[in-house]
PDB file of C-alpha atoms (C1' of nucleotides) in Angstrom:
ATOM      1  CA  UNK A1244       0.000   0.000   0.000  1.00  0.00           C
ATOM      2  CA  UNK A1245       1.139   3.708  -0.687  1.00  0.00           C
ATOM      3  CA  UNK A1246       0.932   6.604   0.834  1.00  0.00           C
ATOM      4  CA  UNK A1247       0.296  10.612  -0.118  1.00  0.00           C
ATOM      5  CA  UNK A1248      -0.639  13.844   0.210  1.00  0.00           C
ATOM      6  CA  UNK A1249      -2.887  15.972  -2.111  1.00  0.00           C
ATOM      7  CA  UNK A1250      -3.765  19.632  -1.573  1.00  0.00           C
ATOM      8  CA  UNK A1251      -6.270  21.434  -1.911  1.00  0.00           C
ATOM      9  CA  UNK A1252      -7.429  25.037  -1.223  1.00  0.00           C
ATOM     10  CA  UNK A1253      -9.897  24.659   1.666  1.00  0.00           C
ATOM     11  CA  UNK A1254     -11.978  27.906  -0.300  1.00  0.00           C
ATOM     12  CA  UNK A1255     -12.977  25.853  -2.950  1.00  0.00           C
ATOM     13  CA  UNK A1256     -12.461  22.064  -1.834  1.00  0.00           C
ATOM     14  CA  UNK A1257     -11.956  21.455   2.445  1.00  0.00           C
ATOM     15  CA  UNK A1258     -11.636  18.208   4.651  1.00  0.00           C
ATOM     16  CA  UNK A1259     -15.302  19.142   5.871  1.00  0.00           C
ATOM     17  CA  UNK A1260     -16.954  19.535   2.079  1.00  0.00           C
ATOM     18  CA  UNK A1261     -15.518  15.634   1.896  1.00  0.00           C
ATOM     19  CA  UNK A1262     -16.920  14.802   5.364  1.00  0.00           C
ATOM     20  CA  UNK A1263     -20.356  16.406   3.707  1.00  0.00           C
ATOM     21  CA  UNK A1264     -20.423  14.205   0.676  1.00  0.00           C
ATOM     22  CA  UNK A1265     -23.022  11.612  -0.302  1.00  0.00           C
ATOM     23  CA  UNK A1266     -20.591   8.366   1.450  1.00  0.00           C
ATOM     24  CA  UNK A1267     -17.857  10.744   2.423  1.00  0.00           C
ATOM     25  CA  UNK A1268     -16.850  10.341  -1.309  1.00  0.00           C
ATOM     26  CA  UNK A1269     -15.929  13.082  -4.175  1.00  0.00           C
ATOM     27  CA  UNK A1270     -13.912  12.883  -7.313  1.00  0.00           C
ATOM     28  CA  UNK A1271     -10.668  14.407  -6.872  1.00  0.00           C
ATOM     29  CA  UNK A1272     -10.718  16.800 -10.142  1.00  0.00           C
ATOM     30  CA  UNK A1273      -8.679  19.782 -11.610  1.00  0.00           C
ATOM     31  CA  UNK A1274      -5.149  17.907 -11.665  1.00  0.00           C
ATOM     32  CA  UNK A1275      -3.601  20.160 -14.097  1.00  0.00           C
ATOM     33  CA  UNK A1276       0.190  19.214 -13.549  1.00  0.00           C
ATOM     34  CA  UNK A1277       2.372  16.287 -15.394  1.00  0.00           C
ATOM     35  CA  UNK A1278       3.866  14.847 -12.528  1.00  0.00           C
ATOM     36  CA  UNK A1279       1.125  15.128 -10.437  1.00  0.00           C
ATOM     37  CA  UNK A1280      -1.347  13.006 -13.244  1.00  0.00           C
ATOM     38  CA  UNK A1281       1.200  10.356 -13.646  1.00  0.00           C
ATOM     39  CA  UNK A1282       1.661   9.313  -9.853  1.00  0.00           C
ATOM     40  CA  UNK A1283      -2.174   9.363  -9.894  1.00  0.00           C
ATOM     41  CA  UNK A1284      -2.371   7.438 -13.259  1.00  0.00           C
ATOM     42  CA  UNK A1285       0.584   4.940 -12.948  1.00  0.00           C
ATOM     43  CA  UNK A1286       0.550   4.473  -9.075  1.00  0.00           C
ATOM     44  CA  UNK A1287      -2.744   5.223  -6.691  1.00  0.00           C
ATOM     45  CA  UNK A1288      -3.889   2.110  -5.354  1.00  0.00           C
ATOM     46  CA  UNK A1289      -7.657   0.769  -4.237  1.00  0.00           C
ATOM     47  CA  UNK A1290      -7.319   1.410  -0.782  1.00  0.00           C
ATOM     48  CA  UNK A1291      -4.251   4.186  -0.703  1.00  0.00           C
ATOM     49  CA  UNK A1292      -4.438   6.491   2.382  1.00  0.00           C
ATOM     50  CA  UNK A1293      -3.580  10.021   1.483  1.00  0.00           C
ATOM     51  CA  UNK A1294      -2.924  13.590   3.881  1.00  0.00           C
ATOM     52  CA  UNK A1295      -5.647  15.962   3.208  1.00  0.00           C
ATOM     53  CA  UNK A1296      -3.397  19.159   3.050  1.00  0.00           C
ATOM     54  CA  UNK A1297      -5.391  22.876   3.163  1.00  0.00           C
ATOM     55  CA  UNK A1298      -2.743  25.044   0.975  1.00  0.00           C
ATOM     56  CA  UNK A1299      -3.236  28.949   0.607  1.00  0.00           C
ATOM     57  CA  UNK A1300      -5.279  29.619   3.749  1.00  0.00           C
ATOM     58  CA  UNK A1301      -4.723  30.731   7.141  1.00  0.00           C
ATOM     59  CA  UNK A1302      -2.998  27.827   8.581  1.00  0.00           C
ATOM     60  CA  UNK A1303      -1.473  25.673   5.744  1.00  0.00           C
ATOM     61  CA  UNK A1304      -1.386  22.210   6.926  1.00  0.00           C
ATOM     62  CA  UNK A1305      -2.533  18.247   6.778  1.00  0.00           C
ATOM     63  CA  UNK A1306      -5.788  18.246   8.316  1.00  0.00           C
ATOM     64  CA  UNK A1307      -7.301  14.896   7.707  1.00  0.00           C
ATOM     65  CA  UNK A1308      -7.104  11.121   5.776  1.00  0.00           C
ATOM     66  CA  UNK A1309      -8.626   9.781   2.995  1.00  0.00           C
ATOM     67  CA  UNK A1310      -8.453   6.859   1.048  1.00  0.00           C
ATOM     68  CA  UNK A1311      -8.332   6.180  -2.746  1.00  0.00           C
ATOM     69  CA  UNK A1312     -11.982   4.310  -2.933  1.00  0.00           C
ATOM     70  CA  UNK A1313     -11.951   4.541  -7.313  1.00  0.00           C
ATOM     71  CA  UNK A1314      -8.878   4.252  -9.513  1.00  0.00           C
ATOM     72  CA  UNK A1315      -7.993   6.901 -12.451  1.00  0.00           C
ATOM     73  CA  UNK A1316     -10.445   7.706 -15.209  1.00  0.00           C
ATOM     74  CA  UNK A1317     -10.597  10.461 -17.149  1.00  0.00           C
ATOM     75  CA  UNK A1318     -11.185  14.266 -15.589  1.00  0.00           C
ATOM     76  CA  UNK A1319     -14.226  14.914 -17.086  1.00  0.00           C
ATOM     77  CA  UNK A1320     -14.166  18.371 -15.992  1.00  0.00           C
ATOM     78  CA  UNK A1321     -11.798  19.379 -18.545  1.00  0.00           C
ATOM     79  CA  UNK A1322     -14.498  18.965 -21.557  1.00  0.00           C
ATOM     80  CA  UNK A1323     -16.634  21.535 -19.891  1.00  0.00           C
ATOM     81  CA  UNK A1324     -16.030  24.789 -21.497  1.00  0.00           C
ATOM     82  CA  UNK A1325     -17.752  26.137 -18.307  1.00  0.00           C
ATOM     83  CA  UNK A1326     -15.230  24.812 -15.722  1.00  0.00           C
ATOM     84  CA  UNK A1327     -12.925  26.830 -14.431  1.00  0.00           C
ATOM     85  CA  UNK A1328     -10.181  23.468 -15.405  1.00  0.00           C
ATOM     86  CA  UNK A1329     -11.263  23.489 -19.029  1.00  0.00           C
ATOM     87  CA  UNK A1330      -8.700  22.413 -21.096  1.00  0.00           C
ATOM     88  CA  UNK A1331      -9.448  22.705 -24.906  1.00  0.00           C
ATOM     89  CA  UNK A1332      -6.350  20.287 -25.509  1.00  0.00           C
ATOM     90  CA  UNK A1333      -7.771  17.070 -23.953  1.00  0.00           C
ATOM     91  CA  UNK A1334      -9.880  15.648 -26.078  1.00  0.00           C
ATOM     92  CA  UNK A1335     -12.507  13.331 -24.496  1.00  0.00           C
ATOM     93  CA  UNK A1336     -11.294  10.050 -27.204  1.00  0.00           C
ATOM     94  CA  UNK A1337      -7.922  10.349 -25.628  1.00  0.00           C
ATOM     95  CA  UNK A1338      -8.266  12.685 -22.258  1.00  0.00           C
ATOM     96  CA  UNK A1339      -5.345  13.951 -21.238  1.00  0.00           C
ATOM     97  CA  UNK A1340      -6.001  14.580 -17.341  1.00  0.00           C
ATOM     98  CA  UNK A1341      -7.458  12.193 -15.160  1.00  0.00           C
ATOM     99  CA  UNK A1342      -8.740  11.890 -11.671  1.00  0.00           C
ATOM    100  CA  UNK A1343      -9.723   9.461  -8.831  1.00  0.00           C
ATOM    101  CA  UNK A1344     -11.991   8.971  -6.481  1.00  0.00           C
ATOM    102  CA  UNK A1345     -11.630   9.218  -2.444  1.00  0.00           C
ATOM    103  CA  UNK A1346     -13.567   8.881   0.586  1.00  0.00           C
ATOM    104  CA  UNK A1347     -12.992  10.838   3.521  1.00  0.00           C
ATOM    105  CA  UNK A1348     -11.307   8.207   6.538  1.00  0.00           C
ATOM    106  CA  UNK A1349     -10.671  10.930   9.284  1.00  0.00           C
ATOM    107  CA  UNK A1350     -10.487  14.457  10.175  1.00  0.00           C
ATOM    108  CA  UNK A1351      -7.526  15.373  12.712  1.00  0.00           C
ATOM    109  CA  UNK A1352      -8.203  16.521  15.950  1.00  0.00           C
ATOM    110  CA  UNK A1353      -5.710  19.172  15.396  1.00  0.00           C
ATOM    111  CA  UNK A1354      -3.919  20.814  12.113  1.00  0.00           C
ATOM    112  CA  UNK A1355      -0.747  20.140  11.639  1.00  0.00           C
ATOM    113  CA  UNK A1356       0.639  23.124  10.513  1.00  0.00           C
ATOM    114  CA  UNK A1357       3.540  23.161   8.044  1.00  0.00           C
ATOM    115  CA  UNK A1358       4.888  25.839   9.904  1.00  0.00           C
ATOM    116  CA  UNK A1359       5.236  22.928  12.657  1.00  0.00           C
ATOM    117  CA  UNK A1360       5.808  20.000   9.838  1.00  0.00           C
ATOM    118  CA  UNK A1361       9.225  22.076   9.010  1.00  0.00           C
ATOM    119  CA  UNK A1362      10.490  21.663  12.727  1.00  0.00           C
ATOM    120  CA  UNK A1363      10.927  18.198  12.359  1.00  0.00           C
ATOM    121  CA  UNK A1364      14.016  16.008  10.989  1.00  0.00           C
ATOM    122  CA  UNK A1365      11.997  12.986  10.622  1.00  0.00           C
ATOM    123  CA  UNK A1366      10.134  14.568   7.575  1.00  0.00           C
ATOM    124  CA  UNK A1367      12.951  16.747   6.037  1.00  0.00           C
ATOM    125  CA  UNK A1368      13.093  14.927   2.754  1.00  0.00           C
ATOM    126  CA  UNK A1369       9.083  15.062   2.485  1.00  0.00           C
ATOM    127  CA  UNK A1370       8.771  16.552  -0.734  1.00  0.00           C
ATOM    128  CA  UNK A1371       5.887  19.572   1.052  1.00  0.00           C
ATOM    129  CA  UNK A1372       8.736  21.228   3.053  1.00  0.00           C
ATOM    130  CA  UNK A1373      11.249  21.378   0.519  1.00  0.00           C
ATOM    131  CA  UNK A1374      12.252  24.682  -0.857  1.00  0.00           C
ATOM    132  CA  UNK A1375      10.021  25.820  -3.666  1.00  0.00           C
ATOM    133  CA  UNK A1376       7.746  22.684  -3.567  1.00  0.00           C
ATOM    134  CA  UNK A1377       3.927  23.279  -5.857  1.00  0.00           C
ATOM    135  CA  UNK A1378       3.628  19.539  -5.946  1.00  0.00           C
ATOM    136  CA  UNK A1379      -0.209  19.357  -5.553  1.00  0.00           C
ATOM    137  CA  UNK A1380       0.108  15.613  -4.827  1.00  0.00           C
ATOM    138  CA  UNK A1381       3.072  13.799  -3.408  1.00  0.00           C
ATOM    139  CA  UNK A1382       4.144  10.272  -1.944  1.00  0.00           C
ATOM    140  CA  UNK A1383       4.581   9.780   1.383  1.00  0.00           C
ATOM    141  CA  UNK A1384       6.924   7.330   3.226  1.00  0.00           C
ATOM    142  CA  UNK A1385       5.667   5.026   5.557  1.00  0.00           C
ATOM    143  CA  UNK A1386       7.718   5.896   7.995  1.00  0.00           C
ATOM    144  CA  UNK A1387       7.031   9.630   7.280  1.00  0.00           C
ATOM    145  CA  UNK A1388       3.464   8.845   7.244  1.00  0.00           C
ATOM    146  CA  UNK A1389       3.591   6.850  10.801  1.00  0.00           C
ATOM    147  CA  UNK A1390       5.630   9.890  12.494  1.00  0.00           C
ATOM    148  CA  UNK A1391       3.252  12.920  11.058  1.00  0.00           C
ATOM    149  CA  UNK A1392       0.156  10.693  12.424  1.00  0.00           C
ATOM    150  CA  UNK A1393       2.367  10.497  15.736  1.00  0.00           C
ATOM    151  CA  UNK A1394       2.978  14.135  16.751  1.00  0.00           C
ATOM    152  CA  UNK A1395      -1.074  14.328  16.323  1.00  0.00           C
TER     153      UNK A1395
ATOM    154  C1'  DG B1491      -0.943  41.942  -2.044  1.00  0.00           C
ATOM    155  C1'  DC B1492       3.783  40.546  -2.864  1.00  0.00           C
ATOM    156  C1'  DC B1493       6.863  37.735  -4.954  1.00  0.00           C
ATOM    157  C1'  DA B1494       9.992  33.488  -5.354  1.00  0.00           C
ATOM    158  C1'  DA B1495       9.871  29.310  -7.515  1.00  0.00           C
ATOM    159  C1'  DC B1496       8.476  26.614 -10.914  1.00  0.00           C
ATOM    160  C1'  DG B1497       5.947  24.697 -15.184  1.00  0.00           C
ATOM    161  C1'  DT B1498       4.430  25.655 -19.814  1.00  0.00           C
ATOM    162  C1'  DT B1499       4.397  27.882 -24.216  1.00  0.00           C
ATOM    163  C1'  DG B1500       6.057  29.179 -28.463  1.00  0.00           C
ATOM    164  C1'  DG B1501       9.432  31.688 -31.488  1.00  0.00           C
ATOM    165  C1'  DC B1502      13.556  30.778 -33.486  1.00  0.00           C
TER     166       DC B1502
ATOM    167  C1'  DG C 636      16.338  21.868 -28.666  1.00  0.00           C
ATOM    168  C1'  DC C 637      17.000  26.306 -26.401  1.00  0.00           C
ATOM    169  C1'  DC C 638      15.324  29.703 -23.622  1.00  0.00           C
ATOM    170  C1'  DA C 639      12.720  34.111 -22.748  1.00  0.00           C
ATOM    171  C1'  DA C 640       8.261  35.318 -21.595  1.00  0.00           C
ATOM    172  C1'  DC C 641       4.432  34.336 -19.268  1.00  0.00           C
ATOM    173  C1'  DG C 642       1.095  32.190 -16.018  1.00  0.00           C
ATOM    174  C1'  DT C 643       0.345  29.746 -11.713  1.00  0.00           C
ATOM    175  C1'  DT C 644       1.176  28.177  -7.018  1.00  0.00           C
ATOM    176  C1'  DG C 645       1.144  29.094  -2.514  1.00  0.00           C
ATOM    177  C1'  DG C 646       3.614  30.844   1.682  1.00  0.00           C
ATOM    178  C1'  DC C 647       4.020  34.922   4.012  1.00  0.00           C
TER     179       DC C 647
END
DNA sequence: GCCAACGTTGGC
DNA sequence: GCCAACGTTGGC
């Protein structure tokens, strides 16, 4: 099993519009990044547990689990001239962005701020608190998973 | 609101 | 294939 985090700016997509969800579930659309599409393509698993991370809000930070409950198929959203992820260039016979589904597993009882993520040496290599990092979705170790779920 | 870092685009 | 220009991300 793999771990990861994905972001998401609580504004338009938060830990508690998951929780809200008919069976905790939403597609996870908008993926408009290369590397980001290929570790969802080639390597989210059935059953994958993944940081919820709020980015570009008061408190950046992981603030709850989910789990990968639908593999990759394609984004939709990007044939809708109307969404704001509309991308003329993927054509729905051969879509060029793709999504997956997840269902919300927990909300933490506390954020973990990456203000406080960056004080630890456990997680230095973590891909979030290196410099310059706009990785919307990134694996996680499972060591680095087990010691972020430890300083809860 | 600023701006550093980074990804993408497109001319050549 | 290079790289300057541009757009976006996202912390602060």
């Amino acid at each position: 099993m793999n771990y990861w985090l994905m972001k998401s700016e609580p504004d338009s997509f938060s830990i508690d519009a998951l929780y809200n969800r008919p069976n905790q579930t939403e597609h996870w659309d908008g993926v408009r990044n290369y590397q980001a599409r290929n570790m969802m393509r080639d390597e989210m698993k059935l059953g994958d547990l993944i940081f919820f991370y709020h980015s570009n809000c008061d408190v950046p930070g992981i603030v709850g689990i989910m789990e990968i409950v639908k593999e990759s198929y394609p984004d939709f959203t990007a044939f809708d001239p109307e969404d704001a992820n509309f991308d003329p260039k993927s054509d729905p016979e051969d879509p060029r962005w793709i999504m997956v589904d997840v269902r919300h597993v927990k909300t933490l009882i506390r954020v973990i701020s990456l203000k406080e993520l960056r004080t630890y040496s456990e997680i230095e290599e973590l891909a979030l608190v290196r410099r310059g990092n706009r990785l919307s979705i990134m694996p996680v170790t499972a060591a680095q998973w087990d010691f972020i779920l430890s300083v809860e």
